[in-house]
Coordinates of C-alpha atoms in Angstrom, one line a residue:
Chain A
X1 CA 0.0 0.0 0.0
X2 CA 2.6 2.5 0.9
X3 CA 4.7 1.2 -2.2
X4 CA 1.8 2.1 -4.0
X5 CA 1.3 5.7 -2.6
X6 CA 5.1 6.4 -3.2
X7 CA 4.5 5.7 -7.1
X8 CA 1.5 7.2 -7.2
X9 CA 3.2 10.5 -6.0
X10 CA 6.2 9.8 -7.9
X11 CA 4.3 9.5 -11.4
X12 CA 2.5 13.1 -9.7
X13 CA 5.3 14.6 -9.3
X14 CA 6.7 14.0 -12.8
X15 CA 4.2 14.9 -14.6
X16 CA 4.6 18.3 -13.7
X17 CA 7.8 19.9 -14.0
X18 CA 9.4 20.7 -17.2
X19 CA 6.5 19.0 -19.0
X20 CA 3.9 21.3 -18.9
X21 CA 6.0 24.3 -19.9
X22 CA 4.7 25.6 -23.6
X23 CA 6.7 24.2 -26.2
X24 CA 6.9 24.9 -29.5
X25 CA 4.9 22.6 -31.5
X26 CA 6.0 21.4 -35.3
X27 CA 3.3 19.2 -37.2
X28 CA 3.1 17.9 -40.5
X29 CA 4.9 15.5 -43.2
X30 CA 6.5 12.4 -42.3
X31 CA 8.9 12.9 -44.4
X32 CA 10.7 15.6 -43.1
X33 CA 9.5 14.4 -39.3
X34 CA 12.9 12.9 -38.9
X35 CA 15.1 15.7 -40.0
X36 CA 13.1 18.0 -37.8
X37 CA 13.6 15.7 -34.7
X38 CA 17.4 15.9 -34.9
X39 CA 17.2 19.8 -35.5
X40 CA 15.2 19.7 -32.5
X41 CA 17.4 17.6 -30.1
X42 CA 20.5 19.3 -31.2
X43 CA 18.3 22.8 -30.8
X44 CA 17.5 21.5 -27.2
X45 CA 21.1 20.6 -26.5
X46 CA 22.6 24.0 -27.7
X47 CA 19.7 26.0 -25.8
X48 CA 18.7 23.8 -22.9
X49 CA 15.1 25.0 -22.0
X50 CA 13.8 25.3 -25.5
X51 CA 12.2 22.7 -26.0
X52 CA 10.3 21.9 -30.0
X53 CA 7.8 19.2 -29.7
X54 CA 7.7 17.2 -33.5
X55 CA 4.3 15.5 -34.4
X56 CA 3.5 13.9 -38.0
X57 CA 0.8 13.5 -39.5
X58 CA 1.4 14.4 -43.0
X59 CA 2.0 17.3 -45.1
X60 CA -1.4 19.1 -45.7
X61 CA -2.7 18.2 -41.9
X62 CA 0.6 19.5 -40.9
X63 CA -0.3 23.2 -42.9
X64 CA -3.6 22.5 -41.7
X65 CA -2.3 22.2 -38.2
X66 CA -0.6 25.6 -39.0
X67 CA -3.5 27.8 -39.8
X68 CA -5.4 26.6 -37.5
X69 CA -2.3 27.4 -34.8
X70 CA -2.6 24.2 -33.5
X71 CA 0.7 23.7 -34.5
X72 CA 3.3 26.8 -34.9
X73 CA 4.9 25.4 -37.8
X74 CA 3.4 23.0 -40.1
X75 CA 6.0 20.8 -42.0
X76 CA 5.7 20.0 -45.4
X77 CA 7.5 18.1 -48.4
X78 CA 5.2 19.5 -51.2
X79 CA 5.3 22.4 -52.7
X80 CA 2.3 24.4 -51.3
X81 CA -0.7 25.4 -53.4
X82 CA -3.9 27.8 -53.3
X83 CA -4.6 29.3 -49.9
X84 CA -1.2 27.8 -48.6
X85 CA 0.8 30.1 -50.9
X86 CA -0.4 33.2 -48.8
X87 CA 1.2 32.0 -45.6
X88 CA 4.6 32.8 -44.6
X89 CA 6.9 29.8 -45.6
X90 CA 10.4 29.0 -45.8
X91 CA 12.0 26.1 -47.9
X92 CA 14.3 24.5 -45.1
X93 CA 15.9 21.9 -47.4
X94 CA 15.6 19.8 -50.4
X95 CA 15.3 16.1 -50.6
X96 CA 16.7 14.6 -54.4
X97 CA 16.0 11.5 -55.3
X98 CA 18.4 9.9 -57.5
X99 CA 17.4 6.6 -59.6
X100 CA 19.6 4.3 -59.0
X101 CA 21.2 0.6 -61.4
X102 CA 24.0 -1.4 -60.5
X103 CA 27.3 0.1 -61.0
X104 CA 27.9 -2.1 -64.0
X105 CA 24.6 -1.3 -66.2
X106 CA 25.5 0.0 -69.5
X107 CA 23.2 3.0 -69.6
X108 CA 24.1 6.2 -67.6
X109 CA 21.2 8.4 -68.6
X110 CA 17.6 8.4 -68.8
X111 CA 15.1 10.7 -69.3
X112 CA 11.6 11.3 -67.7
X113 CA 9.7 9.8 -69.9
X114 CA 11.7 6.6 -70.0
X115 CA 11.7 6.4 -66.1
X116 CA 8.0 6.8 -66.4
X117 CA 7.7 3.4 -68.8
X118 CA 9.5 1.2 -66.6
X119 CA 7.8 1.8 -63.8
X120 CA 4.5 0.9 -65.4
X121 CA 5.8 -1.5 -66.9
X122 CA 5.3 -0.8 -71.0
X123 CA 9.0 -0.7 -70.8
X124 CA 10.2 -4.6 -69.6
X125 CA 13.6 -4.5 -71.4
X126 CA 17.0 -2.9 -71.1
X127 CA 17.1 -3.6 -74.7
X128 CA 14.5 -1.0 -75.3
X129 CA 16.6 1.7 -74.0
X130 CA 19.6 1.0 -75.4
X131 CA 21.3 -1.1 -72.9
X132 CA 21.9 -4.8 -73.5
X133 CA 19.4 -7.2 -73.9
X134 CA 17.5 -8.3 -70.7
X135 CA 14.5 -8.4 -68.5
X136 CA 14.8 -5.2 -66.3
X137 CA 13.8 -5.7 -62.4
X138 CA 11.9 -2.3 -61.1
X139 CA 12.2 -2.3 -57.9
X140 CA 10.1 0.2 -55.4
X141 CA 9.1 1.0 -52.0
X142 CA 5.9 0.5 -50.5
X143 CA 2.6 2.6 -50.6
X144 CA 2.5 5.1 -48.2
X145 CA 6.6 5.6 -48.2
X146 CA 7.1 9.3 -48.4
X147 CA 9.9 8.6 -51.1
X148 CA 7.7 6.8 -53.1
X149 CA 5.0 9.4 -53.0
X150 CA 7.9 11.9 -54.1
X151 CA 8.6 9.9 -57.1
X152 CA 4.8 9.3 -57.8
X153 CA 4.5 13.2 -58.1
X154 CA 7.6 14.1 -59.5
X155 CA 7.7 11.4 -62.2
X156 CA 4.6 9.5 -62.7
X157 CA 2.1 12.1 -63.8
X158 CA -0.5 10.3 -62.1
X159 CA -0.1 6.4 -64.0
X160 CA 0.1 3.5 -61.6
X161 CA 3.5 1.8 -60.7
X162 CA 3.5 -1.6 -62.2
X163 CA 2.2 -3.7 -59.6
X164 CA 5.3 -6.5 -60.8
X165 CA 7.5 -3.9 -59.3
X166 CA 9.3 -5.8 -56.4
X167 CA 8.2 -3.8 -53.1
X168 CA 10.9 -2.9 -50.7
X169 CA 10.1 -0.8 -47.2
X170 CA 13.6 0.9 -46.5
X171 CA 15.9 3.4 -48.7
X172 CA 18.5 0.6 -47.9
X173 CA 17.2 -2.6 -49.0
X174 CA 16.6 -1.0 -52.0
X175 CA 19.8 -0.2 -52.2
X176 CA 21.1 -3.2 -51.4
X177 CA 18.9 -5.6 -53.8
X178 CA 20.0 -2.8 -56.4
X179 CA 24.0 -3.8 -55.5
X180 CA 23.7 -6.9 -55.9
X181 CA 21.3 -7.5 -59.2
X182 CA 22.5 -6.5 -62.1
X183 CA 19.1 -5.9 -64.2
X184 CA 17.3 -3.9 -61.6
X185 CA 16.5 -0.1 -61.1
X186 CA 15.4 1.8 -57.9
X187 CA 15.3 5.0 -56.2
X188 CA 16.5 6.1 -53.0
X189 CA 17.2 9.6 -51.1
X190 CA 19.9 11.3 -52.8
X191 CA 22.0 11.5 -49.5
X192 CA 22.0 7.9 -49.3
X193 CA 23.7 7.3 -52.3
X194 CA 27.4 5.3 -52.4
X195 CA 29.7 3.8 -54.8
X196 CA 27.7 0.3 -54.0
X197 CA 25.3 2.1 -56.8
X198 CA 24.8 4.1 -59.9
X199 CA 22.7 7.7 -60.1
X200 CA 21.6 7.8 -63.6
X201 CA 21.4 10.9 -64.9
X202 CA 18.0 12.4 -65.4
X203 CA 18.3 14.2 -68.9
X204 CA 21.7 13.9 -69.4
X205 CA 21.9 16.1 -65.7
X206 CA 24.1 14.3 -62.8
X207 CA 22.5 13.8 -59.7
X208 CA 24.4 15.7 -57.4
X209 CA 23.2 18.3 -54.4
X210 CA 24.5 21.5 -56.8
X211 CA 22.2 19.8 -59.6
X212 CA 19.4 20.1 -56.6
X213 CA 20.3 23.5 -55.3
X214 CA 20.6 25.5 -58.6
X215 CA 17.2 23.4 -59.9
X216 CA 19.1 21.8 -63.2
X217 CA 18.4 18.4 -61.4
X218 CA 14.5 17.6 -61.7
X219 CA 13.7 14.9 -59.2
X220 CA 13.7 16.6 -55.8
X221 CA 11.2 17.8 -53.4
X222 CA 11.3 21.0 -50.9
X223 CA 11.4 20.4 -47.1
X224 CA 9.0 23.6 -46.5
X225 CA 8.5 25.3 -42.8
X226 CA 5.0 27.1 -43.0
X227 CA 3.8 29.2 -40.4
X228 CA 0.3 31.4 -40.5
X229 CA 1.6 35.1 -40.3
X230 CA 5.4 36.0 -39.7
X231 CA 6.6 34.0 -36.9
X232 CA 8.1 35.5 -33.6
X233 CA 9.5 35.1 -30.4
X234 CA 10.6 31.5 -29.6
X235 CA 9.5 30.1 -32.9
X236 CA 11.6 32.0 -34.9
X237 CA 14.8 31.4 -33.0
X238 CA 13.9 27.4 -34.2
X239 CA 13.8 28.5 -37.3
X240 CA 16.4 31.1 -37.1
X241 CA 18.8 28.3 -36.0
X242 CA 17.5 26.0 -38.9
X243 CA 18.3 28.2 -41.0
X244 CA 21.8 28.5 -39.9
X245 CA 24.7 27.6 -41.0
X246 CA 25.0 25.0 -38.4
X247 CA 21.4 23.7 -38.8
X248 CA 21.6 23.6 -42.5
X249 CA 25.2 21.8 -41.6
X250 CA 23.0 19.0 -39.2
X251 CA 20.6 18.7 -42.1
X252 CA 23.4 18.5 -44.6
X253 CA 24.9 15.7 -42.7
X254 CA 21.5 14.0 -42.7
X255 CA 21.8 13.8 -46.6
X256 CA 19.7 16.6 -47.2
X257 CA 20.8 19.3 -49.9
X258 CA 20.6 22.6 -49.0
X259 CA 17.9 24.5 -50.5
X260 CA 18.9 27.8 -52.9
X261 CA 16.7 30.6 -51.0
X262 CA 19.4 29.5 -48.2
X263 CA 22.0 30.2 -49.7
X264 CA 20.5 33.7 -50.7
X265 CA 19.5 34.9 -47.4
Chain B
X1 CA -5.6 -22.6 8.3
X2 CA -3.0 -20.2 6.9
X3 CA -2.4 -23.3 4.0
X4 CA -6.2 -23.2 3.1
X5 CA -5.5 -19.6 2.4
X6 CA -2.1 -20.3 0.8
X7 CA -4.6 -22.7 -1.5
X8 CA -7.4 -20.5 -1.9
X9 CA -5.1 -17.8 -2.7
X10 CA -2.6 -19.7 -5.3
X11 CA -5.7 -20.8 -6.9
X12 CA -7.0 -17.4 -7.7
X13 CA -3.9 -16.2 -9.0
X14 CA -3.7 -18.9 -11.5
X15 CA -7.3 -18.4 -12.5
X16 CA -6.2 -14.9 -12.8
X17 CA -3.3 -15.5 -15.2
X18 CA -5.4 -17.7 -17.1
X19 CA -8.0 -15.4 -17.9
X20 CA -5.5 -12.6 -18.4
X21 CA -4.1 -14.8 -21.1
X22 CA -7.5 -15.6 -23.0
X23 CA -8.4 -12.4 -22.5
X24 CA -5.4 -11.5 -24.9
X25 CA -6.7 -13.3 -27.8
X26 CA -10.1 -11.6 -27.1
X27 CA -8.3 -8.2 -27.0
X28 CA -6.9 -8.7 -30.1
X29 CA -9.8 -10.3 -32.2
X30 CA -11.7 -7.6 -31.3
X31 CA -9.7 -5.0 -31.7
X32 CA -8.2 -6.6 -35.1
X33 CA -12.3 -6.6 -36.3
X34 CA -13.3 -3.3 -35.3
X35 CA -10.2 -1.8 -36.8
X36 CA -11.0 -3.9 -40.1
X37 CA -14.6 -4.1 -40.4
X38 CA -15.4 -0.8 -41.8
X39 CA -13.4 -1.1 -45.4
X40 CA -14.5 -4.0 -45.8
X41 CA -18.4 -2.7 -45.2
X42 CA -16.8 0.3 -47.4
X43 CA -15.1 -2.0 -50.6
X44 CA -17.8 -4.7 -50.2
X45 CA -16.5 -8.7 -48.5
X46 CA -16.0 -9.7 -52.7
X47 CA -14.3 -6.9 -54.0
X48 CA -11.7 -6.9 -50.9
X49 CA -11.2 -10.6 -51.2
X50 CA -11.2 -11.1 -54.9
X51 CA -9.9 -7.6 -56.4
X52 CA -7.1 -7.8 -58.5
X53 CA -5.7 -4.3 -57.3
X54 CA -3.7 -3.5 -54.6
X55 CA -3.4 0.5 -54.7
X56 CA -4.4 2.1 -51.4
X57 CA -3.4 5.6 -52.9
X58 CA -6.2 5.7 -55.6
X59 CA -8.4 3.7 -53.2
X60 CA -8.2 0.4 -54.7
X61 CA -8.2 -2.6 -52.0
X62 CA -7.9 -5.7 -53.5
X63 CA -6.1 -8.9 -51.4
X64 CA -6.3 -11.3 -54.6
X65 CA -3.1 -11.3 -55.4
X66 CA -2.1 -11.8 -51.8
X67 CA -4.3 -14.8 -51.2
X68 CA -2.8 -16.5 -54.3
X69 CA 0.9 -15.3 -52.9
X70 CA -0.1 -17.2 -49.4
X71 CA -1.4 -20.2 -51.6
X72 CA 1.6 -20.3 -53.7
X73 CA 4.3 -20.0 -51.5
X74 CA 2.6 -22.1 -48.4
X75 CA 2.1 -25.0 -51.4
X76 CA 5.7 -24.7 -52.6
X77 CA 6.9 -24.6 -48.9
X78 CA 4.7 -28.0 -48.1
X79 CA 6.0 -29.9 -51.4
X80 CA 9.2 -29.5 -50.5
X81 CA 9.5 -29.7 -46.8
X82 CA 6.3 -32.1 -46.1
X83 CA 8.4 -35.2 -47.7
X84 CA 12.0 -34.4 -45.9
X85 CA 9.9 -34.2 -42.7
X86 CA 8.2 -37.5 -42.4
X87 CA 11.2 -38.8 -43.9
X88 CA 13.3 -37.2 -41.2
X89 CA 10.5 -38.5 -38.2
X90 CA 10.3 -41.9 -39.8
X91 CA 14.3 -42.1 -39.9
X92 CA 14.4 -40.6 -36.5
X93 CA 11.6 -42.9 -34.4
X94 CA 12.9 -45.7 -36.6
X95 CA 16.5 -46.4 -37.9
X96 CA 18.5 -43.7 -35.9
X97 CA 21.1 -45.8 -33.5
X98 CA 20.6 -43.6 -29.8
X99 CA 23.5 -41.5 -30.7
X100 CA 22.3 -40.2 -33.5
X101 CA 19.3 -39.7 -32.6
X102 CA 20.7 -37.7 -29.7
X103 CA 22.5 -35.3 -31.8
X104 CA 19.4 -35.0 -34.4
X105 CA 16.6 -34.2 -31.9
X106 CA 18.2 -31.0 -30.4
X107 CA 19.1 -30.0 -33.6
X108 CA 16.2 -30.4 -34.6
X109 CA 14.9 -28.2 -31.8
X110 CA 17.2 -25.7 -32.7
X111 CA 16.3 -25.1 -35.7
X112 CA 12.7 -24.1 -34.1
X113 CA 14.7 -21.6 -32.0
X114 CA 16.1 -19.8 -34.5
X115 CA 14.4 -16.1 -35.3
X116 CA 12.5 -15.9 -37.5
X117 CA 14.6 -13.1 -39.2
X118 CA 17.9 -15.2 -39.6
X119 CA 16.2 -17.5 -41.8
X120 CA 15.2 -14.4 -43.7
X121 CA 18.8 -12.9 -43.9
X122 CA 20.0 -16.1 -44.9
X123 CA 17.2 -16.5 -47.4
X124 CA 18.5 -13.2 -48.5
X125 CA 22.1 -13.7 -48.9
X126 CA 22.5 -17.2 -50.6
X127 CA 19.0 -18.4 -51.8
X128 CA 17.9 -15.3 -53.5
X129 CA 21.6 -15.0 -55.5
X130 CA 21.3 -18.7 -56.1
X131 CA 18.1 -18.2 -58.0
X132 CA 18.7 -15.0 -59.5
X133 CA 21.9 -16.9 -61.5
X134 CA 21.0 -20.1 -62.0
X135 CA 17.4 -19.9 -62.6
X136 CA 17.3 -16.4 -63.8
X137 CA 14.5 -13.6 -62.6
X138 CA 14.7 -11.2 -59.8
X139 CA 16.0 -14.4 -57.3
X140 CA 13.3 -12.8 -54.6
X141 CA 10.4 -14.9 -55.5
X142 CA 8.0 -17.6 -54.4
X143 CA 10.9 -20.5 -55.0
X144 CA 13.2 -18.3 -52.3
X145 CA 10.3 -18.1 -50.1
X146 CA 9.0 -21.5 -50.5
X147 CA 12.5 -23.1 -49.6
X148 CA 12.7 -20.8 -46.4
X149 CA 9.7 -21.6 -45.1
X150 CA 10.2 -25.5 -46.0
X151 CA 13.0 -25.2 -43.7
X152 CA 11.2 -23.5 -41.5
X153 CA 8.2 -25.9 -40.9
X154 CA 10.5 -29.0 -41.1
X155 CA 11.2 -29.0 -37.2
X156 CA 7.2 -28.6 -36.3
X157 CA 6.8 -31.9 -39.0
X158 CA 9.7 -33.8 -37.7
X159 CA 8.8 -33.3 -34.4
X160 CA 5.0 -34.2 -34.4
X161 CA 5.1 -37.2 -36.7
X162 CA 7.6 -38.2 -34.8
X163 CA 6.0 -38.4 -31.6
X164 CA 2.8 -40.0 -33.2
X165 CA 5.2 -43.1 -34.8
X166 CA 6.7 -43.5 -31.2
X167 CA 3.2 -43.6 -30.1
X168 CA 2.0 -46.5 -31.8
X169 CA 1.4 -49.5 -29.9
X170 CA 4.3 -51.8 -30.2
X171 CA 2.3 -55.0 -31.2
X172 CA 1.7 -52.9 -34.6
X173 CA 5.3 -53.3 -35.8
X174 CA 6.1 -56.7 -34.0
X175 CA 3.0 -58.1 -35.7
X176 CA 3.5 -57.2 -38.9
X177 CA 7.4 -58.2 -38.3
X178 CA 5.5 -61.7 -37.2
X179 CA 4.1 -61.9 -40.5
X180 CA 7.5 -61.7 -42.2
X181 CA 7.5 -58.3 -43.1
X182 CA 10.7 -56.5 -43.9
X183 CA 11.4 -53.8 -42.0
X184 CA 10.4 -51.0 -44.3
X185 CA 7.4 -52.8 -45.4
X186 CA 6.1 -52.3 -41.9
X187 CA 6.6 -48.7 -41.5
X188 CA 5.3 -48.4 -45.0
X189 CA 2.1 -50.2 -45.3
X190 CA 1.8 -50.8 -41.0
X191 CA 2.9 -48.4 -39.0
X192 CA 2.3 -44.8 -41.6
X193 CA -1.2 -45.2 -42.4
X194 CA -1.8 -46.0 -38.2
X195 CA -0.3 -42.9 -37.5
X196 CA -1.8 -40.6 -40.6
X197 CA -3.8 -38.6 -38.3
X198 CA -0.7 -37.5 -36.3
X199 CA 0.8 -36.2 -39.3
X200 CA -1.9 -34.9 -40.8
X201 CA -2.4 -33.0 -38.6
X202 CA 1.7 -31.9 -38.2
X203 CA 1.3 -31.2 -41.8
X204 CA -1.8 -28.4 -41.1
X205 CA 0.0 -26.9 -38.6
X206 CA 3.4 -26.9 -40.6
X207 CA 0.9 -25.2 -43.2
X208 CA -0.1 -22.7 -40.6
X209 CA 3.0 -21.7 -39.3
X210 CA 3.7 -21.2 -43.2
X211 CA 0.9 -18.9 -43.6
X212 CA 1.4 -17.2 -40.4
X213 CA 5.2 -16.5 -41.3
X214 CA 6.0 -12.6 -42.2
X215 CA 9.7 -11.6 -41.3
X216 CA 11.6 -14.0 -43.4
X217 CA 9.1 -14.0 -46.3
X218 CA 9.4 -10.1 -46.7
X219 CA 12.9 -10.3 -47.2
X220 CA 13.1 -13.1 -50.1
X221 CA 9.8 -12.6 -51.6
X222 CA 10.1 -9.9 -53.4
X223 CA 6.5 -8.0 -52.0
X224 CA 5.1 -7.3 -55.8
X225 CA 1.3 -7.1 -55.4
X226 CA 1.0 -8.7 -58.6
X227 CA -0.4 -11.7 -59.8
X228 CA 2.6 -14.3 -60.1
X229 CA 2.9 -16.2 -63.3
X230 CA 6.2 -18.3 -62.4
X231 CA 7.7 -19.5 -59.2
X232 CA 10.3 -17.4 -60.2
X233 CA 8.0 -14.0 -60.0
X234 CA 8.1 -12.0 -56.8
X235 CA 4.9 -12.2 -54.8
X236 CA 3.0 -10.6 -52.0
X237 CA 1.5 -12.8 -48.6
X238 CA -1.1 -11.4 -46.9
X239 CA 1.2 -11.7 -43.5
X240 CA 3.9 -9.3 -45.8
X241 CA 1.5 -7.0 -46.6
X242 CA 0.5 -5.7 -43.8
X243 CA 4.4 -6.2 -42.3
X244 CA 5.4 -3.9 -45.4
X245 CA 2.9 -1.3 -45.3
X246 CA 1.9 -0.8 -41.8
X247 CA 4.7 1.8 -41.3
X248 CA 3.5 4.7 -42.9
X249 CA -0.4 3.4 -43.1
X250 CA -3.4 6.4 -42.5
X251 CA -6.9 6.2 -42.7
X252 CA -8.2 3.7 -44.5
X253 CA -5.3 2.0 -45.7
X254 CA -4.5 1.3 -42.0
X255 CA -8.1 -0.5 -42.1
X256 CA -7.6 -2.5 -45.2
X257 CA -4.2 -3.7 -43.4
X258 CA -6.2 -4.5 -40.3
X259 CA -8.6 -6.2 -42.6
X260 CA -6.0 -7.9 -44.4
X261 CA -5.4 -9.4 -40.7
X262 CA -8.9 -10.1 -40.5
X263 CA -8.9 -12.9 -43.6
X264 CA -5.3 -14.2 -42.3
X265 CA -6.5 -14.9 -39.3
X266 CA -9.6 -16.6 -40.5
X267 CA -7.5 -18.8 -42.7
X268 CA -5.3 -19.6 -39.5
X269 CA -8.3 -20.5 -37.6
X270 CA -9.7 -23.1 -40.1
X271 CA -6.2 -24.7 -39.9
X272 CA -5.8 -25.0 -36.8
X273 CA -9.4 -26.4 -36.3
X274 CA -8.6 -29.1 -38.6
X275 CA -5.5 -29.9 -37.3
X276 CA -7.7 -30.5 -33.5
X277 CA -10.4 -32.1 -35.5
X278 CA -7.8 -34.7 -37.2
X279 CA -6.1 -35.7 -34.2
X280 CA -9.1 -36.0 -32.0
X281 CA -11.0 -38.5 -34.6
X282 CA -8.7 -41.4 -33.9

């Protein structure tokens, strides 16, 4: 019984505290969830009592989120549209995604349109792209995978990914099936590329992170900070500090490219 | 006085932990169904089970192809393991000298132990290659899958038929030894069709832990939501398709996952029913 009463006022006691101090809250896309939870634990670390609380729940319920001010800064890895394009935004970071064959395919370019046949599977042979004869193994990632959604709107104009495509659920078992099979294609994050792999070209244009920033390279998306109204006080200093040098620096290190308004502020 | 309490006492905790288990399985059938239920009142009980499609973006929630992925790779998995494993419980309960048999029934046993994930990984590394250049196609297909789970189900075969040979009332085999009967003809035409039951029923719940199998099966199937045409096509389970998907799953995709759960464990249930309703018949 008194064990009982000690935990009871323990779990009391905790629950107060630091806790119920007003934190900033960021909502919104999945995608670029991650990246904004080491921002925010590195932010936390560098200025201990500021705390950012990340929450998901997708791109638009993230703006959503943001004009409502339930959150004070909605996360998104679209570009915004409509109503959204009156609110005060800031492009944090770019996310490429480079296609990906084994280091020893013959082909080293492709263009959009090419990209787009293989994935829904009118194209089924390296031969009919100028490679060497042989069945080619698309590879993908599952519904619901931010990356794939990227490539879906970037790439597919709305047509179905074959549903032979072999389905993969991480960036690196993609990666790794793409390694080791000679015939296949994938895509992964740009940042997660190595010499296990081969970035095709996308119009004859490398994927690199300059390709991304300067916008020659296509096949990216923005990481976007939205906010309703200019943002102040301690929400700006979190995006003040992602915006730094030494955020953009954590976020580089993450894989992400930085983004060109960045570079021009 | 204080004993009778002891007993009274003991017994209610046991009662307790029982119930706490049971109510488990109720937990989660009820939770699975009510998560489930409503897409498949929303696509209709036909269109979930027998749609082609498999697109949760443009609303499209068809298990189909899953089904005939389960189907496929659970029959592959039984023609090749079912006939190593009687083979293995009939060797074992029969011709294995003691020290043999002493090395082969732990190993056996081991084989059980190992996760579920290291047969997956291994799947990965050496079937999947082996396939992909001797056989030709992506190597992560049903013949990968099928080999890993035949390995996989051989120790639940093994072990069960084994048990139900052993079981056998001696006078079976020294009768039909009386009769001049070799010694194979009396496992053969004796002492297997006494114990069919017993293996029957090892062989059902081989199949179910086939059907029930995700981890592994992600990592050398391939995942395509397609209809196969070869056992050299990847293909998608219904247990990999909601072990693939459920990370990023909203809304009604979540529900057609929980659904897909739904049909699984319906299929796992009629298993394992038949497996009780063989063994208790004899």
């Amino acid at each position: 019984m008194k064990f009982i009463a000690i935990l009871l006022l323990a779990v009391l006691l905790c629950s107060c505290g630091p806790g119920t101090r007003s934190a900033v809250v960021v909502a919104g896309s999945t995608s670029v969830q991650p990246y904004a939870e080491v921002l925010a634990e590195e932010y936390a670390k560098r200025y201990p009592g500021r705390d950012v609380d990340i929450q998901g729940g997708g791109s638009s319920a993230g703006i959503r989120a943001a004009q409502s001010g339930t959150a004070d800064i909605g996360m998104s890895s679209r570009g915004l549209s409509g109503d959204e394009l009156q609110m005060w935004s800031a492009e944090i970071a770019r996310d490429g995604l480079a296609m990906i064959v084994h280091p020893n395919n013959a082909l080293d370019s492709l263009t959009p349109e090419e990209v787009r046949a293989v994935y829904t599977g009118r194209v089924t042979n390296w031969g009919e792209l100028g490679g060497p004869e042989g069945r080619i193994h698309v590879i993908t990632r599952e519904e619901g995978s931010g990356t794939r959604g990227a490539f879906e709107d970037m790439l597919m104009e709305g047509q179905m990914i074959t549903l032979k495509a072999i389905v993969q659920n991480t960036n690196g078992s993609v990666r790794q099936l793409v390694s080791n099979d000679a015939s296949s294609i994938g895509f992964i994050s740009l940042g997660l590329v190595d010499d296990t792999v081969k970035a095709l070209q996308l119009d004859g244009v490398e994927a690199t992170g300059e390709n991304v920033t300067n916008g020659s390279y296509m096949l990216f998306r923005p990481f976007i900070f939205v906010s309703e109204g200019e943002p102040d006080g301690s929400v700006m200093q979190f995006i003040e500090f992602t915006m730094s040098p030494e955020g953009q620096a954590i976020l580089a290190g993450e894989g992400l490219v930085s983004s060109g308004e960045v570079a021009r502020r | 006085m204080k004993n009778g309490f002891k007993d009274k006492l003991s017994e209610r905790v046991f009662l307790a932990l029982a119930l706490s288990s049971i109510s488990a399985i109720a937990l989660i059938t009820v939770f699975i169904v009510i998560q489930g239920a409503p897409i498949i009142g929303k696509v209709g009980l036909r269109d979930f089970i027998f749609g082609m499609t498999w697109a949760p973006s443009q609303g499209k929630f068809g298990i189909f192809p899953m089904i005939i992925g389960s189907l496929s790779v659970t029959l592959g998995a039984v023609v090749l393991g079912v006939p190593v494993g009687i083979c293995g419980a009939v060797f074992l309960a029969e011709f294995a000298p003691a020290a043999v048999r002493n090395l082969f029934r732990p190993a056996i046993q081991l084989l059980a132990g190992i996760p579920s994930v290291v047969y997956g990984f291994w799947g990965l590394i050496f079937i999947v290659p082996f396939i992909r250049d001797n056989l030709g196609g992506p190597g992560l297909s049903i013949l990968a899958g099928s080999i890993v789970l035949a390995i996989m189900i051989l120790p639940t075969i093994i072990t069960i038929s084994e048990v139900q040979i052993l079981a056998l009332p001696r006078q079976y085999k020294e009768g039909a030894l009386a009769l001049g009967m070799t010694h194979w003809q009396a496992i053969y035409s004796v002492q297997l069709p006494a114990a069919k039951s017993g293996i029957v029923a090892a062989v059902v719940l081989g199949i179910g832990r086939a059907m029930g199998e995700t981890m592994a099966v992600i990592m050398v199937l391939g995942n395509a939501p397609g209809i196969p045409t070869s056992i050299l096509d990847p293909v998608r389970t219904l247990t990999t398709n909601i072990g693939i998907e459920m990370g990023y799953a909203a809304g009604d995709h979540r529900q057609a996952l929980f659904a897909t759960g739904i049909v699984l464990f319906v299929i796992i249930m009629i298993l394992n029913i038949t497996a009780q309703f063989i063994t208790r018949k004899k």
